[in-house]
mmCIF file of C-alpha atoms in Angstrom:
data_model
loop_
_atom_site.group_PDB
_atom_site.id
_atom_site.type_symbol
_atom_site.label_atom_id
_atom_site.label_comp_id
_atom_site.label_asym_id
_atom_site.label_seq_id
_atom_site.Cartn_x
_atom_site.Cartn_y
_atom_site.Cartn_z
ATOM 1 C CA GLY A 1 -7.753 -14.992 -4.542
ATOM 2 C CA GLN A 2 -4.312 -13.578 -5.813
ATOM 3 C CA GLN A 3 -1.723 -13.593 -3.126
ATOM 4 C CA VAL A 4 1.641 -12.039 -3.125
ATOM 5 C CA MET A 5 3.999 -13.523 -0.538
ATOM 6 C CA GLN A 6 6.841 -11.322 0.601
ATOM 7 C CA ILE A 7 9.643 -12.464 2.794
ATOM 8 C CA PRO A 8 11.145 -11.842 5.257
ATOM 9 C CA GLN A 9 8.588 -10.186 7.509
ATOM 10 C CA TYR A 10 11.345 -8.421 9.512
ATOM 11 C CA GLN A 11 14.991 -7.867 9.007
ATOM 12 C CA HIS A 12 17.419 -6.394 11.501
ATOM 13 C CA VAL A 13 20.879 -5.411 10.153
ATOM 14 C CA GLN A 14 23.915 -3.535 11.195
ATOM 15 C CA GLU A 15 24.557 -0.432 9.427
ATOM 16 C CA GLY A 16 26.714 -1.279 6.363
ATOM 17 C CA GLU A 17 25.424 -4.684 5.878
ATOM 18 C CA ASP A 18 23.300 -5.674 2.892
ATOM 19 C CA PHE A 19 19.539 -6.388 2.841
ATOM 20 C CA THR A 20 17.286 -8.190 0.443
ATOM 21 C CA THR A 21 13.491 -8.618 0.356
ATOM 22 C CA TYR A 22 11.721 -11.100 -1.890
ATOM 23 C CA CYS A 23 8.316 -11.121 -3.435
ATOM 24 C CA ASN A 24 6.706 -14.145 -4.959
ATOM 25 C CA SER A 25 3.470 -14.719 -6.870
ATOM 26 C CA SER A 26 1.767 -17.890 -7.921
ATOM 27 C CA THR A 27 0.634 -16.332 -11.257
ATOM 28 C CA THR A 28 2.476 -14.378 -13.959
ATOM 29 C CA LEU A 29 2.435 -10.736 -13.313
ATOM 30 C CA SER A 30 1.959 -7.843 -15.782
ATOM 31 C CA ASN A 31 4.309 -5.723 -13.719
ATOM 32 C CA ILE A 32 5.531 -5.221 -10.099
ATOM 33 C CA GLN A 33 6.055 -2.127 -8.204
ATOM 34 C CA TRP A 34 7.879 -1.442 -5.011
ATOM 35 C CA TYR A 35 7.010 1.038 -2.305
ATOM 36 C CA LYS A 36 8.642 2.231 0.790
ATOM 37 C CA GLN A 37 6.919 3.426 4.035
ATOM 38 C CA ARG A 38 9.046 5.219 6.578
ATOM 39 C CA PRO A 39 7.847 4.889 10.155
ATOM 40 C CA GLY A 40 4.829 7.043 10.813
ATOM 41 C CA GLY A 41 4.578 7.811 7.125
ATOM 42 C CA HIS A 42 2.676 6.711 4.083
ATOM 43 C CA PRO A 43 3.941 4.356 1.287
ATOM 44 C CA VAL A 44 5.956 6.063 -1.409
ATOM 45 C CA PHE A 45 6.430 4.685 -4.932
ATOM 46 C CA LEU A 46 10.099 3.601 -5.596
ATOM 47 C CA ILE A 47 9.984 1.768 -8.985
ATOM 48 C CA GLN A 48 8.070 -0.207 -11.480
ATOM 49 C CA LEU A 49 9.403 -3.315 -13.270
ATOM 50 C CA VAL A 50 7.766 -4.555 -16.570
ATOM 51 C CA LYS A 51 10.058 -6.739 -18.515
ATOM 52 C CA SER A 52 11.008 -10.299 -17.855
ATOM 53 C CA GLY A 53 14.355 -10.428 -16.252
ATOM 54 C CA GLU A 54 14.450 -6.681 -15.820
ATOM 55 C CA VAL A 55 17.104 -5.146 -13.507
ATOM 56 C CA LYS A 56 16.944 -1.524 -12.267
ATOM 57 C CA LYS A 57 19.161 0.369 -9.919
ATOM 58 C CA GLN A 58 18.706 3.387 -7.920
ATOM 59 C CA LYS A 59 21.910 4.229 -6.088
ATOM 60 C CA ARG A 60 22.191 1.479 -3.460
ATOM 61 C CA LEU A 61 19.056 -0.127 -4.379
ATOM 62 C CA THR A 62 18.730 -2.980 -6.972
ATOM 63 C CA PHE A 63 15.538 -4.252 -8.209
ATOM 64 C CA GLN A 64 15.085 -7.389 -10.049
ATOM 65 C CA PHE A 65 12.007 -9.108 -11.991
ATOM 66 C CA GLY A 66 12.283 -12.701 -12.506
ATOM 67 C CA GLU A 67 12.408 -14.289 -15.897
ATOM 68 C CA ALA A 68 8.893 -15.869 -15.523
ATOM 69 C CA LYS A 69 7.622 -12.505 -14.118
ATOM 70 C CA LYS A 70 6.460 -14.327 -10.802
ATOM 71 C CA ASN A 71 9.039 -13.090 -8.471
ATOM 72 C CA SER A 72 10.955 -9.925 -7.746
ATOM 73 C CA SER A 73 13.530 -8.796 -5.264
ATOM 74 C CA LEU A 74 14.810 -5.549 -3.658
ATOM 75 C CA HIS A 75 18.414 -5.553 -2.629
ATOM 76 C CA ILE A 76 20.024 -2.685 -0.629
ATOM 77 C CA THR A 77 23.791 -2.448 -0.540
ATOM 78 C CA ALA A 78 25.579 -1.142 2.462
ATOM 79 C CA THR A 79 22.474 -0.149 4.433
ATOM 80 C CA GLN A 80 22.134 3.307 6.194
ATOM 81 C CA THR A 81 19.978 4.350 8.952
ATOM 82 C CA THR A 82 17.921 6.301 6.242
ATOM 83 C CA ASP A 83 16.845 3.059 4.750
ATOM 84 C CA VAL A 84 14.789 2.181 7.832
ATOM 85 C CA GLY A 85 11.135 1.469 7.002
ATOM 86 C CA THR A 86 8.835 -1.075 5.482
ATOM 87 C CA TYR A 87 9.193 -2.160 1.872
ATOM 88 C CA PHE A 88 6.260 -3.287 0.050
ATOM 89 C CA CYS A 89 5.964 -5.062 -3.374
ATOM 90 C CA ALA A 90 2.710 -4.495 -5.303
ATOM 91 C CA ALA A 91 1.766 -6.958 -8.055
ATOM 92 C CA ASP A 92 -0.174 -5.883 -11.161
ATOM 93 C CA ARG A 93 -2.036 -8.873 -12.591
ATOM 94 C CA GLY A 94 -3.140 -6.958 -15.610
ATOM 95 C CA GLY A 95 -6.428 -5.901 -16.808
ATOM 96 C CA ASN A 96 -8.705 -3.626 -14.865
ATOM 97 C CA THR A 97 -7.806 -5.069 -11.412
ATOM 98 C CA PRO A 98 -6.362 -3.465 -8.437
ATOM 99 C CA LEU A 99 -2.777 -3.877 -7.298
ATOM 100 C CA VAL A 100 -2.045 -6.554 -4.857
ATOM 101 C CA PHE A 101 0.371 -5.488 -2.030
ATOM 102 C CA GLY A 102 2.632 -7.897 -0.120
ATOM 103 C CA LYS A 103 2.634 -7.770 3.570
ATOM 104 C CA GLY A 104 5.967 -5.934 3.504
ATOM 105 C CA THR A 105 9.447 -6.394 4.949
ATOM 106 C CA ARG A 106 10.197 -4.042 7.992
ATOM 107 C CA LEU A 107 13.887 -3.263 8.002
ATOM 108 C CA SER A 108 15.693 -1.981 11.019
ATOM 109 C CA VAL A 109 19.147 -0.697 10.837
ATOM 110 C CA ILE A 110 21.440 -0.652 13.888
ATOM 111 C CA ALA A 111 24.000 2.124 13.746
ATOM 112 C CA GLY B 1 -3.849 19.985 -5.379
ATOM 113 C CA ALA B 2 -0.297 18.692 -5.508
ATOM 114 C CA GLY B 3 -0.999 15.398 -3.899
ATOM 115 C CA VAL B 4 -3.649 13.201 -2.332
ATOM 116 C CA SER B 5 -5.289 14.773 0.697
ATOM 117 C CA GLN B 6 -7.323 13.072 3.379
ATOM 118 C CA SER B 7 -9.463 14.419 6.181
ATOM 119 C CA PRO B 8 -9.536 14.370 9.074
ATOM 120 C CA SER B 9 -6.016 13.489 9.762
ATOM 121 C CA ASN B 10 -7.213 12.036 13.359
ATOM 122 C CA LYS B 11 -10.458 10.770 14.343
ATOM 123 C CA VAL B 12 -11.441 9.658 17.871
ATOM 124 C CA THR B 13 -14.983 8.177 18.203
ATOM 125 C CA GLU B 14 -17.034 6.092 20.545
ATOM 126 C CA LYS B 15 -17.959 2.407 19.818
ATOM 127 C CA GLY B 16 -21.213 2.290 17.876
ATOM 128 C CA LYS B 17 -20.911 5.762 16.268
ATOM 129 C CA ASP B 18 -20.647 6.189 12.473
ATOM 130 C CA VAL B 19 -17.620 7.877 10.814
ATOM 131 C CA GLU B 20 -16.942 9.395 7.519
ATOM 132 C CA LEU B 21 -13.492 9.578 6.060
ATOM 133 C CA ARG B 22 -12.631 11.666 3.037
ATOM 134 C CA CYS B 23 -10.170 11.397 0.258
ATOM 135 C CA ASP B 24 -9.193 14.028 -2.465
ATOM 136 C CA PRO B 25 -7.187 12.404 -5.072
ATOM 137 C CA ILE B 26 -4.775 14.048 -7.397
ATOM 138 C CA SER B 27 -6.835 15.852 -10.171
ATOM 139 C CA GLY B 28 -7.112 13.686 -13.353
ATOM 140 C CA HIS B 29 -6.522 10.425 -11.687
ATOM 141 C CA THR B 30 -9.091 7.910 -12.671
ATOM 142 C CA ALA B 31 -8.376 5.217 -10.104
ATOM 143 C CA LEU B 32 -8.748 5.458 -6.281
ATOM 144 C CA TYR B 33 -8.176 2.931 -3.665
ATOM 145 C CA TRP B 34 -8.956 2.712 0.139
ATOM 146 C CA TYR B 35 -6.582 0.657 2.352
ATOM 147 C CA ARG B 36 -6.674 -0.139 6.046
ATOM 148 C CA GLN B 37 -3.441 -0.476 7.985
ATOM 149 C CA SER B 38 -3.290 -1.660 11.580
ATOM 150 C CA LEU B 39 -0.248 -0.746 13.733
ATOM 151 C CA GLY B 40 2.620 -2.459 12.350
ATOM 152 C CA GLN B 41 0.828 -4.394 9.878
ATOM 153 C CA GLY B 42 0.624 -4.396 5.999
ATOM 154 C CA LEU B 43 -1.879 -2.648 3.647
ATOM 155 C CA GLU B 44 -5.412 -4.285 3.668
ATOM 156 C CA PHE B 45 -7.126 -3.539 0.546
ATOM 157 C CA LEU B 46 -10.672 -2.295 1.022
ATOM 158 C CA ILE B 47 -12.203 -0.955 -2.209
ATOM 159 C CA TYR B 48 -11.116 0.319 -5.686
ATOM 160 C CA PHE B 49 -12.757 2.757 -8.099
ATOM 161 C CA GLN B 50 -11.810 2.885 -11.631
ATOM 162 C CA GLY B 51 -13.393 5.530 -13.861
ATOM 163 C CA ASN B 52 -16.984 4.843 -14.452
ATOM 164 C CA SER B 53 -16.691 1.130 -13.782
ATOM 165 C CA ALA B 54 -18.451 -0.532 -10.906
ATOM 166 C CA PRO B 55 -16.183 -0.481 -7.770
ATOM 167 C CA ASP B 56 -14.381 -3.560 -6.674
ATOM 168 C CA LYS B 57 -15.602 -3.941 -3.087
ATOM 169 C CA SER B 58 -14.048 -7.329 -2.428
ATOM 170 C CA GLY B 59 -11.981 -6.133 0.398
ATOM 171 C CA LEU B 60 -14.583 -4.426 2.641
ATOM 172 C CA PRO B 61 -14.539 -6.493 5.849
ATOM 173 C CA SER B 62 -18.185 -6.274 6.603
ATOM 174 C CA ASP B 63 -21.463 -4.353 5.536
ATOM 175 C CA ARG B 64 -20.711 -1.757 8.046
ATOM 176 C CA PHE B 65 -18.207 -0.428 5.493
ATOM 177 C CA SER B 66 -19.173 1.537 2.344
ATOM 178 C CA ALA B 67 -17.611 4.015 0.091
ATOM 179 C CA GLU B 68 -18.621 6.480 -2.534
ATOM 180 C CA ARG B 69 -16.822 8.425 -5.212
ATOM 181 C CA THR B 70 -18.757 11.210 -6.411
ATOM 182 C CA GLY B 71 -18.221 12.824 -9.910
ATOM 183 C CA GLY B 72 -15.178 10.613 -10.432
ATOM 184 C CA SER B 73 -13.153 12.649 -7.954
ATOM 185 C CA VAL B 74 -13.716 12.850 -4.145
ATOM 186 C CA SER B 75 -14.302 9.674 -2.206
ATOM 187 C CA THR B 76 -15.976 9.111 1.211
ATOM 188 C CA LEU B 77 -15.385 5.972 3.211
ATOM 189 C CA THR B 78 -18.178 5.324 5.827
ATOM 190 C CA ILE B 79 -17.918 3.073 8.648
ATOM 191 C CA GLN B 80 -21.185 2.502 10.502
ATOM 192 C CA ARG B 81 -21.571 1.326 14.216
ATOM 193 C CA THR B 82 -17.812 1.455 14.655
ATOM 194 C CA GLN B 83 -16.147 -1.260 16.610
ATOM 195 C CA GLN B 84 -12.833 -1.205 18.543
ATOM 196 C CA GLU B 85 -11.173 -3.566 15.799
ATOM 197 C CA ASP B 86 -11.890 -0.747 13.261
ATOM 198 C CA SER B 87 -9.180 1.252 14.809
ATOM 199 C CA ALA B 88 -6.332 1.679 12.238
ATOM 200 C CA VAL B 89 -4.882 4.115 9.796
ATOM 201 C CA TYR B 90 -7.038 4.507 6.711
ATOM 202 C CA LEU B 91 -5.005 5.275 3.560
ATOM 203 C CA CYS B 92 -6.381 6.519 0.299
ATOM 204 C CA ALA B 93 -4.249 6.302 -3.059
ATOM 205 C CA SER B 94 -4.930 7.534 -6.523
ATOM 206 C CA SER B 95 -3.248 6.661 -9.855
ATOM 207 C CA LEU B 96 -3.696 7.756 -13.468
ATOM 208 C CA GLN B 97 -4.852 4.425 -14.410
ATOM 209 C CA GLY B 98 -5.795 1.312 -12.566
ATOM 210 C CA GLU B 99 -2.407 -0.197 -12.935
ATOM 211 C CA GLY B 100 -0.194 2.852 -12.591
ATOM 212 C CA THR B 101 1.894 4.239 -9.664
ATOM 213 C CA GLN B 102 -0.192 4.820 -6.620
ATOM 214 C CA TYR B 103 0.203 8.120 -4.819
ATOM 215 C CA PHE B 104 -0.840 7.682 -1.145
ATOM 216 C CA GLY B 105 -2.409 10.397 1.104
ATOM 217 C CA PRO B 106 -1.139 10.874 4.566
ATOM 218 C CA GLY B 107 -4.026 8.710 6.015
ATOM 219 C CA THR B 108 -6.715 9.161 8.683
ATOM 220 C CA ARG B 109 -5.850 7.622 12.065
ATOM 221 C CA LEU B 110 -9.020 6.273 13.487
ATOM 222 C CA LEU B 111 -9.374 5.356 17.148
ATOM 223 C CA VAL B 112 -12.561 3.751 18.445
ATOM 224 C CA LEU B 113 -12.953 3.784 22.224
#
Protein backbone atom coordinates (compact mmCIF):
# COMPACT_ATOMS: atom_id res chain seq x y z
CA GLY A 1 0.00 0.00 0.00
CA GLN A 2 0.85 3.65 0.06
CA GLN A 3 3.97 4.41 2.03
CA VAL A 4 5.38 7.69 3.14
CA MET A 5 9.08 7.61 3.92
CA GLN A 6 10.31 10.08 6.48
CA ILE A 7 13.98 10.68 7.27
CA PRO A 8 15.93 10.84 9.43
CA GLN A 9 14.39 8.72 12.17
CA TYR A 10 16.34 10.55 14.86
CA GLN A 11 18.21 13.83 14.97
CA HIS A 12 20.27 15.22 17.83
CA VAL A 13 21.32 18.86 17.55
CA GLN A 14 22.95 21.46 19.71
CA GLU A 15 20.68 24.33 20.62
CA GLY A 16 21.00 26.96 17.94
CA GLU A 17 21.72 24.53 15.12
CA ASP A 18 19.30 24.02 12.27
CA PHE A 19 17.20 20.90 11.71
CA THR A 20 15.46 19.43 8.68
CA THR A 21 13.18 16.43 8.25
CA TYR A 22 12.13 15.06 4.87
CA CYS A 23 9.05 13.24 3.72
CA ASN A 24 8.85 11.32 0.42
CA SER A 25 6.02 9.57 -1.37
CA SER A 26 6.12 7.34 -4.41
CA THR A 27 2.86 8.81 -5.67
CA THR A 28 1.55 12.33 -6.22
CA LEU A 29 -0.21 13.70 -3.20
CA SER A 30 -3.29 15.86 -2.90
CA ASN A 31 -1.78 17.66 0.04
CA ILE A 32 0.53 17.06 2.95
CA GLN A 33 0.20 17.92 6.62
CA TRP A 34 2.76 18.21 9.39
CA TYR A 35 2.22 17.39 13.05
CA LYS A 36 4.34 17.72 16.19
CA GLN A 37 4.18 15.40 19.16
CA ARG A 38 5.86 16.52 22.36
CA PRO A 39 7.20 13.81 24.67
CA GLY A 40 4.27 12.28 26.52
CA GLY A 41 1.77 14.22 24.43
CA HIS A 42 -0.37 13.63 21.39
CA PRO A 43 0.21 14.84 17.82
CA VAL A 44 -0.79 18.43 17.17
CA PHE A 45 -1.42 19.86 13.71
CA LEU A 46 1.15 22.36 12.49
CA ILE A 47 0.36 23.11 8.86
CA GLN A 48 -1.08 21.88 5.57
CA LEU A 49 0.53 22.34 2.16
CA VAL A 50 -1.61 22.03 -0.94
CA LYS A 51 0.01 23.72 -3.93
CA SER A 52 2.95 22.49 -5.96
CA GLY A 53 6.15 24.21 -4.80
CA GLU A 54 4.38 25.84 -1.88
CA VAL A 55 6.48 27.31 0.93
CA LYS A 56 5.00 28.35 4.24
CA LYS A 57 6.68 29.79 7.31
CA GLN A 58 5.77 29.77 10.97
CA LYS A 59 8.36 31.80 12.85
CA ARG A 60 11.49 29.61 12.76
CA LEU A 61 9.75 26.76 10.92
CA THR A 62 9.75 26.57 7.11
CA PHE A 63 7.62 24.02 5.29
CA GLN A 64 8.02 23.14 1.62
CA PHE A 65 5.99 21.05 -0.80
CA GLY A 66 7.86 19.72 -3.82
CA GLU A 67 7.08 20.75 -7.37
CA ALA A 68 5.89 17.24 -8.19
CA LYS A 69 3.87 17.08 -4.95
CA LYS A 70 5.68 13.91 -3.94
CA ASN A 71 7.93 15.25 -1.24
CA SER A 72 7.99 17.78 1.54
CA SER A 73 10.35 19.13 4.13
CA LEU A 74 10.24 20.87 7.47
CA HIS A 75 13.19 23.07 8.39
CA ILE A 76 13.73 24.61 11.81
CA THR A 77 16.20 27.46 12.07
CA ALA A 78 18.21 27.93 15.26
CA THR A 79 16.58 25.16 17.27
CA GLN A 80 15.48 25.72 20.84
CA THR A 81 14.77 23.23 23.60
CA THR A 82 11.07 23.87 23.07
CA ASP A 83 11.40 22.29 19.62
CA VAL A 84 12.01 18.86 21.16
CA GLY A 85 9.54 16.24 20.02
CA THR A 86 8.62 14.02 17.11
CA TYR A 87 7.63 15.58 13.81
CA PHE A 88 5.28 13.63 11.57
CA CYS A 89 4.26 14.25 8.00
CA ALA A 90 0.86 12.98 6.89
CA ALA A 91 0.05 12.46 3.24
CA ASP A 92 -3.36 12.88 1.67
CA ARG A 93 -3.76 10.81 -1.48
CA GLY A 94 -7.08 12.39 -2.30
CA GLY A 95 -10.51 10.87 -2.47
CA ASN A 96 -12.14 9.39 0.55
CA THR A 97 -8.98 7.78 1.87
CA PRO A 98 -7.35 8.17 5.26
CA LEU A 99 -4.18 10.17 5.77
CA VAL A 100 -0.95 8.17 5.72
CA PHE A 101 1.51 9.16 8.42
CA GLY A 102 5.27 8.92 8.13
CA LYS A 103 7.12 7.20 10.97
CA GLY A 104 8.26 10.55 12.29
CA THR A 105 11.56 12.20 13.08
CA ARG A 106 12.45 12.48 16.75
CA LEU A 107 14.32 15.68 17.48
CA SER A 108 16.51 16.09 20.55
CA VAL A 109 18.00 19.48 21.35
CA ILE A 110 21.01 19.68 23.62
CA ALA A 111 21.25 22.91 25.55
CA GLY B 1 -16.76 19.38 24.01
CA ALA B 2 -13.83 21.54 23.01
CA GLY B 3 -11.65 18.70 21.85
CA VAL B 4 -11.43 14.98 21.32
CA SER B 5 -11.74 13.04 24.55
CA GLN B 6 -10.79 9.46 25.25
CA SER B 7 -11.45 7.15 28.15
CA PRO B 8 -10.03 5.62 30.13
CA SER B 9 -6.75 7.50 30.14
CA ASN B 10 -4.97 4.42 31.47
CA LYS B 11 -5.97 0.77 31.46
CA VAL B 12 -4.15 -2.15 33.00
CA THR B 13 -5.51 -5.58 32.19
CA GLU B 14 -4.51 -9.19 32.34
CA LYS B 15 -3.60 -11.19 29.29
CA GLY B 16 -6.68 -12.81 27.80
CA LYS B 17 -9.16 -10.20 29.02
CA ASP B 18 -11.23 -8.02 26.71
CA VAL B 19 -10.94 -4.21 26.80
CA GLU B 20 -13.04 -1.38 25.44
CA LEU B 21 -11.59 2.02 24.64
CA ARG B 22 -13.84 4.99 24.02
CA CYS B 23 -13.44 8.06 21.85
CA ASP B 24 -15.65 11.15 21.81
CA PRO B 25 -14.82 13.18 18.70
CA ILE B 26 -15.33 16.89 18.22
CA SER B 27 -18.99 17.58 17.56
CA GLY B 28 -19.73 17.78 13.84
CA HIS B 29 -16.59 15.96 12.73
CA THR B 30 -17.55 13.31 10.21
CA ALA B 31 -14.22 11.48 10.13
CA LEU B 32 -12.77 9.46 12.99
CA TYR B 33 -9.49 7.56 13.13
CA TRP B 34 -7.94 5.09 15.55
CA TYR B 35 -4.16 4.73 15.77
CA ARG B 36 -1.83 2.69 17.90
CA GLN B 37 1.52 4.02 19.08
CA SER B 38 4.05 1.80 20.79
CA LEU B 39 6.68 3.39 22.99
CA GLY B 40 8.94 5.61 20.91
CA GLN B 41 7.36 4.50 17.66
CA GLY B 42 5.26 6.12 14.95
CA LEU B 43 1.52 6.09 14.45
CA GLU B 44 0.08 2.78 13.31
CA PHE B 45 -3.22 3.29 11.50
CA LEU B 46 -5.96 0.95 12.71
CA ILE B 47 -9.35 2.00 11.37
CA TYR B 48 -11.08 4.98 9.74
CA PHE B 49 -14.72 6.00 9.82
CA GLN B 50 -16.04 8.59 7.36
CA GLY B 51 -19.67 9.60 7.57
CA ASN B 52 -22.00 6.79 6.61
CA SER B 53 -19.45 5.00 4.47
CA ALA B 54 -18.21 1.54 5.34
CA PRO B 55 -15.20 1.89 7.65
CA ASP B 56 -11.69 1.30 6.36
CA LYS B 57 -10.51 -1.56 8.56
CA SER B 58 -7.34 -2.24 6.63
CA GLY B 59 -5.08 -1.39 9.56
CA LEU B 60 -6.57 -3.71 12.17
CA PRO B 61 -3.76 -6.12 13.13
CA SER B 62 -5.95 -9.14 13.83
CA ASP B 63 -9.56 -10.25 14.19
CA ARG B 64 -9.25 -9.62 17.92
CA PHE B 65 -9.57 -5.93 17.13
CA SER B 66 -12.88 -4.32 16.20
CA ALA B 67 -14.40 -0.87 16.34
CA GLU B 68 -17.81 0.70 16.15
CA ARG B 69 -19.02 4.21 15.67
CA THR B 70 -22.55 4.72 16.87
CA GLY B 71 -24.73 7.47 15.46
CA GLY B 72 -21.79 8.97 13.64
CA SER B 73 -20.30 10.21 16.88
CA VAL B 74 -18.80 8.16 19.72
CA SER B 75 -16.53 5.29 18.79
CA THR B 76 -15.48 2.23 20.75
CA LEU B 77 -12.38 0.18 19.98
CA THR B 78 -12.59 -3.34 21.38
CA ILE B 79 -9.65 -5.68 21.83
CA GLN B 80 -10.58 -9.25 22.64
CA ARG B 81 -8.32 -11.74 24.40
CA THR B 82 -5.62 -9.12 24.92
CA GLN B 83 -1.98 -10.06 24.44
CA GLN B 84 1.11 -8.42 25.90
CA GLU B 85 2.04 -7.06 22.46
CA ASP B 86 -1.20 -5.07 22.48
CA SER B 87 0.34 -2.79 25.12
CA ALA B 88 0.57 0.67 23.59
CA VAL B 89 -1.07 4.09 23.53
CA TYR B 90 -4.26 4.07 21.51
CA LEU B 91 -4.97 7.44 19.93
CA CYS B 92 -8.21 8.65 18.43
CA ALA B 93 -8.45 11.59 16.03
CA SER B 94 -11.33 13.32 14.32
CA SER B 95 -11.58 15.73 11.42
CA LEU B 96 -14.28 17.72 9.71
CA GLN B 97 -13.75 15.76 6.55
CA GLY B 98 -11.68 12.73 5.70
CA GLU B 99 -8.74 14.73 4.42
CA GLY B 100 -8.91 17.59 6.86
CA THR B 101 -6.78 18.51 9.82
CA GLN B 102 -6.83 15.77 12.42
CA TYR B 103 -7.43 16.64 16.04
CA PHE B 104 -6.05 14.03 18.37
CA GLY B 105 -7.32 12.96 21.75
CA PRO B 106 -4.95 12.44 24.68
CA GLY B 107 -4.91 8.69 24.12
CA THR B 108 -5.51 5.63 26.25
CA ARG B 109 -2.40 3.97 27.61
CA LEU B 110 -3.02 0.22 27.65
CA LEU B 111 -0.83 -2.17 29.59
CA VAL B 112 -1.42 -5.89 29.27
CA LEU B 113 0.21 -7.91 32.02
